[in-house]
Structures are given as C-alpha cells and as structure tokens.
Amino acid sequence: MTRVTKKPVVTSPSAIRARILAVVRRIPHGKVATYGQIAALAGFARHARQVGYALRDVSQGSDLPWHRVVNARGEVSTRAAVGWEDVQRDLLEQEGVELVRERVDLARFGWKPGVAARRTSEAAATRGKRRVALHAAPRRSRG
DNA sequence: GCCGTGACAATGG
DNA sequence: ACCATTGCCACGG
C-alpha cells in the first residue's frame, strides 16, 4: 500500500512537548518524577530542561499533574512566577508526599514506571542499602 | 539563521 | 552540604 509517501513524523512544532506531557500525565497519584526522568521516558534523554519548558506553557487550567515533577534533588524548582512553589508543595502534601526540609525523598516517593508497588517493608529495606538507579537511564547525560 | 534564554543535571571546589 | 561552572538542546526574538 505505499502509504508511506508522507509520514506523519513531521515532528510537529512541539512533538517533543506533546510526548513529554503524555508522560507527565502518567505519573501516579502520590508519586513524583524528575525532569530528567520524564525526558528519558518520553524518549528524549538529556532534554530535562525541555520538560520545564513544556510545563511552563501549560501549568494552570490543565488536568496535568504538573506538580508531581521535581528536580533531581527532589526539590520544587523555582520558576519565574514566584509563589507557585508553595502551591506545588501544598499539592504534593495533599497527595501524601512527604516534604522534609522542602525536599522529597525520591527513593520513597519517586515514580518507578513498570514496577508495581512492592511491599512496604521491602521498600524500607531498600532505603538502607545502596540506592539503585532511580532514573531510567541517565548514564552520561547531563541535562 | 544566529543568539540568548531556561520549572535541568552533573561535576568540581 | 552549598555555590559556581559547564554541558545540552529546543524555543523565541
């Protein structure tokens, strides 16, 4: 059928954004994901900054769980509009995400896609040991 | 089409 | 543990 004449791979103005937002939408309630993780899951490793860009364009008025996205240190990233940092922290706490010193323990609340919730005891045990790769595949990526 | 910007990330001091 | 620097890459002017 030679319908490949013109493939829709045209990379829309924001094909990358759409993909990113799709991943953000998958973050489960009560969990958080890092910018770099989102980018990697979307298929755009080292585009962590683009995640922030995408969210900045959306933010309010959307059903997107934008508040579940934090930086690699588990902190809420500061953006242009001051004050929303508190809003985000509040939303997270409402979901049961603990914030210790303004930081989220990624080992506990970090979203692990594809892995169903294991036993709580097991998760606790993991805490004391070495932390396995939380991110999908950071490798040598840097941004 | 080049240049600066940015809700990031990793490294070094 | 904190601050400064460097890298990365799409987007907007």
mmCIF file of C-alpha atoms in Angstrom, chain A:
data_model
loop_
_atom_site.group_PDB
_atom_site.id
_atom_site.type_symbol
_atom_site.label_atom_id
_atom_site.label_comp_id
_atom_site.label_asym_id
_atom_site.label_seq_id
_atom_site.Cartn_x
_atom_site.Cartn_y
_atom_site.Cartn_z
ATOM 1 C CA MET A 1 0.000 0.000 0.000
ATOM 2 C CA THR A 2 2.706 2.554 -0.235
ATOM 3 C CA ARG A 3 1.006 4.877 2.086
ATOM 4 C CA VAL A 4 4.399 5.915 3.340
ATOM 5 C CA THR A 5 4.567 8.652 0.851
ATOM 6 C CA LYS A 6 4.274 11.186 3.567
ATOM 7 C CA LYS A 7 4.791 10.008 7.068
ATOM 8 C CA PRO A 8 3.386 11.988 9.964
ATOM 9 C CA VAL A 9 6.777 12.069 11.504
ATOM 10 C CA VAL A 10 6.864 15.674 10.542
ATOM 11 C CA THR A 11 7.874 16.499 14.063
ATOM 12 C CA SER A 12 5.245 18.994 14.947
ATOM 13 C CA PRO A 13 6.348 22.272 16.374
ATOM 14 C CA SER A 14 6.056 20.605 19.710
ATOM 15 C CA ALA A 15 6.099 16.900 19.091
ATOM 16 C CA ILE A 16 8.563 16.695 21.892
ATOM 17 C CA ARG A 17 6.316 18.640 24.170
ATOM 18 C CA ALA A 18 3.303 16.505 23.489
ATOM 19 C CA ARG A 19 5.333 13.417 24.258
ATOM 20 C CA ILE A 20 6.612 14.921 27.466
ATOM 21 C CA LEU A 21 3.186 15.951 28.649
ATOM 22 C CA ALA A 22 1.911 12.471 27.916
ATOM 23 C CA VAL A 23 4.470 11.036 30.299
ATOM 24 C CA VAL A 24 3.712 13.592 32.971
ATOM 25 C CA ARG A 25 0.100 12.556 32.794
ATOM 26 C CA ARG A 26 1.154 9.030 33.686
ATOM 27 C CA ILE A 27 2.718 9.938 36.991
ATOM 28 C CA PRO A 28 0.605 8.187 39.595
ATOM 29 C CA HIS A 29 -1.047 9.945 42.474
ATOM 30 C CA GLY A 30 1.230 10.296 45.460
ATOM 31 C CA LYS A 31 4.389 9.896 43.418
ATOM 32 C CA VAL A 32 6.856 12.274 41.847
ATOM 33 C CA ALA A 33 9.188 12.158 38.877
ATOM 34 C CA THR A 34 12.226 14.195 37.984
ATOM 35 C CA TYR A 35 12.609 16.330 34.897
ATOM 36 C CA GLY A 36 15.345 14.112 33.594
ATOM 37 C CA GLN A 37 13.284 11.020 34.195
ATOM 38 C CA ILE A 38 10.339 12.427 32.310
ATOM 39 C CA ALA A 39 12.538 13.349 29.398
ATOM 40 C CA ALA A 40 14.089 9.904 29.284
ATOM 41 C CA LEU A 41 10.729 8.158 29.455
ATOM 42 C CA ALA A 42 9.463 10.353 26.675
ATOM 43 C CA GLY A 43 12.349 9.206 24.558
ATOM 44 C CA PHE A 44 14.282 12.431 24.792
ATOM 45 C CA ALA A 45 17.090 11.811 27.224
ATOM 46 C CA ARG A 46 19.039 14.854 28.304
ATOM 47 C CA HIS A 47 16.144 17.126 27.492
ATOM 48 C CA ALA A 48 15.247 17.734 31.075
ATOM 49 C CA ARG A 49 15.062 21.441 30.505
ATOM 50 C CA GLN A 50 12.540 20.950 27.783
ATOM 51 C CA VAL A 51 10.277 19.342 30.331
ATOM 52 C CA GLY A 52 10.283 22.543 32.285
ATOM 53 C CA TYR A 53 9.588 24.461 29.141
ATOM 54 C CA ALA A 54 6.633 22.295 28.296
ATOM 55 C CA LEU A 55 5.165 22.599 31.754
ATOM 56 C CA ARG A 56 5.623 26.312 31.795
ATOM 57 C CA ASP A 57 3.477 26.618 28.729
ATOM 58 C CA VAL A 58 0.736 24.518 30.263
ATOM 59 C CA SER A 59 0.541 24.825 34.019
ATOM 60 C CA GLN A 60 -2.756 26.130 35.304
ATOM 61 C CA GLY A 61 -6.137 25.190 33.911
ATOM 62 C CA SER A 62 -4.901 21.792 32.893
ATOM 63 C CA ASP A 63 -5.643 18.411 34.376
ATOM 64 C CA LEU A 64 -1.995 17.670 34.067
ATOM 65 C CA PRO A 65 -0.270 16.684 37.313
ATOM 66 C CA TRP A 66 2.483 19.225 36.771
ATOM 67 C CA HIS A 67 3.084 19.405 40.496
ATOM 68 C CA ARG A 68 4.437 15.857 40.506
ATOM 69 C CA VAL A 69 7.531 16.932 38.652
ATOM 70 C CA VAL A 70 10.542 17.887 40.743
ATOM 71 C CA ASN A 71 14.234 18.309 40.066
ATOM 72 C CA ALA A 72 16.945 15.696 40.574
ATOM 73 C CA ARG A 73 17.400 16.768 44.182
ATOM 74 C CA GLY A 74 13.772 16.188 44.982
ATOM 75 C CA GLU A 75 13.081 19.872 45.242
ATOM 76 C CA VAL A 76 10.438 22.044 43.701
ATOM 77 C CA SER A 77 12.099 24.093 41.038
ATOM 78 C CA THR A 78 11.746 27.822 41.259
ATOM 79 C CA ARG A 79 10.275 29.455 38.233
ATOM 80 C CA ALA A 80 9.502 32.940 37.029
ATOM 81 C CA ALA A 81 6.202 33.393 38.830
ATOM 82 C CA VAL A 82 7.135 33.439 42.474
ATOM 83 C CA GLY A 83 4.737 31.922 44.938
ATOM 84 C CA TRP A 84 3.782 28.871 42.939
ATOM 85 C CA GLU A 85 6.494 26.890 44.626
ATOM 86 C CA ASP A 86 4.384 26.810 47.749
ATOM 87 C CA VAL A 87 1.357 25.818 45.736
ATOM 88 C CA GLN A 88 3.204 22.869 44.320
ATOM 89 C CA ARG A 89 4.467 21.744 47.708
ATOM 90 C CA ASP A 90 0.973 22.014 49.074
ATOM 91 C CA LEU A 91 -0.452 19.915 46.287
ATOM 92 C CA LEU A 92 2.174 17.266 46.901
ATOM 93 C CA GLU A 93 1.475 17.112 50.589
ATOM 94 C CA GLN A 94 -2.192 16.756 49.833
ATOM 95 C CA GLU A 95 -1.304 13.603 47.969
ATOM 96 C CA GLY A 96 0.683 12.236 50.826
ATOM 97 C CA VAL A 97 4.104 13.115 49.507
ATOM 98 C CA GLU A 98 6.365 13.934 52.395
ATOM 99 C CA LEU A 99 8.480 17.030 52.240
ATOM 100 C CA VAL A 100 11.435 17.078 54.577
ATOM 101 C CA ARG A 101 13.247 20.336 54.533
ATOM 102 C CA GLU A 102 11.451 21.236 51.319
ATOM 103 C CA ARG A 103 12.682 18.056 49.755
ATOM 104 C CA VAL A 104 11.126 14.811 48.626
ATOM 105 C CA ASP A 105 12.853 11.518 49.221
ATOM 106 C CA LEU A 106 12.985 10.185 45.699
ATOM 107 C CA ALA A 107 13.834 6.727 46.991
ATOM 108 C CA ARG A 108 10.424 6.600 48.625
ATOM 109 C CA PHE A 109 8.164 8.756 46.508
ATOM 110 C CA GLY A 110 9.945 8.537 43.204
ATOM 111 C CA TRP A 111 7.837 7.033 40.461
ATOM 112 C CA LYS A 112 9.155 3.743 39.117
ATOM 113 C CA PRO A 113 7.258 3.091 35.908
ATOM 114 C CA GLY A 114 6.569 -0.534 35.114
ATOM 115 C CA VAL A 115 7.133 -1.610 38.665
ATOM 116 C CA ALA A 116 4.060 -2.246 40.751
ATOM 117 C CA ALA A 117 4.152 -1.140 44.355
ATOM 118 C CA ARG A 118 6.204 -3.645 46.287
ATOM 119 C CA ARG A 119 5.935 -4.449 49.921
ATOM 120 C CA THR A 120 6.419 -1.549 52.175
ATOM 121 C CA SER A 121 8.938 -3.471 54.222
ATOM 122 C CA GLU A 122 10.944 -4.216 51.155
ATOM 123 C CA ALA A 123 10.937 -0.622 50.154
ATOM 124 C CA ALA A 124 12.080 0.347 53.609
ATOM 125 C CA ALA A 125 14.902 -2.158 53.424
ATOM 126 C CA THR A 126 15.986 -0.726 50.132
ATOM 127 C CA ARG A 127 16.362 2.590 51.816
ATOM 128 C CA GLY A 128 19.248 1.457 53.976
ATOM 129 C CA LYS A 129 21.109 -0.180 51.138
ATOM 130 C CA ARG A 130 22.657 1.285 48.136
ATOM 131 C CA ARG A 131 20.266 3.178 46.003
ATOM 132 C CA VAL A 132 19.666 1.585 42.667
ATOM 133 C CA ALA A 133 19.316 3.755 39.640
ATOM 134 C CA LEU A 134 16.234 5.817 40.166
ATOM 135 C CA HIS A 135 16.265 7.298 36.734
ATOM 136 C CA ALA A 136 15.507 5.404 33.617
ATOM 137 C CA ALA A 137 18.933 5.800 32.067
ATOM 138 C CA PRO A 138 20.813 8.917 32.972
ATOM 139 C CA ARG A 139 24.199 7.493 32.075
ATOM 140 C CA ARG A 140 26.406 10.229 30.850
ATOM 141 C CA SER A 141 23.534 12.548 30.204
ATOM 142 C CA ARG A 142 23.829 15.854 31.813
ATOM 143 C CA GLY A 143 20.765 17.757 31.014
#
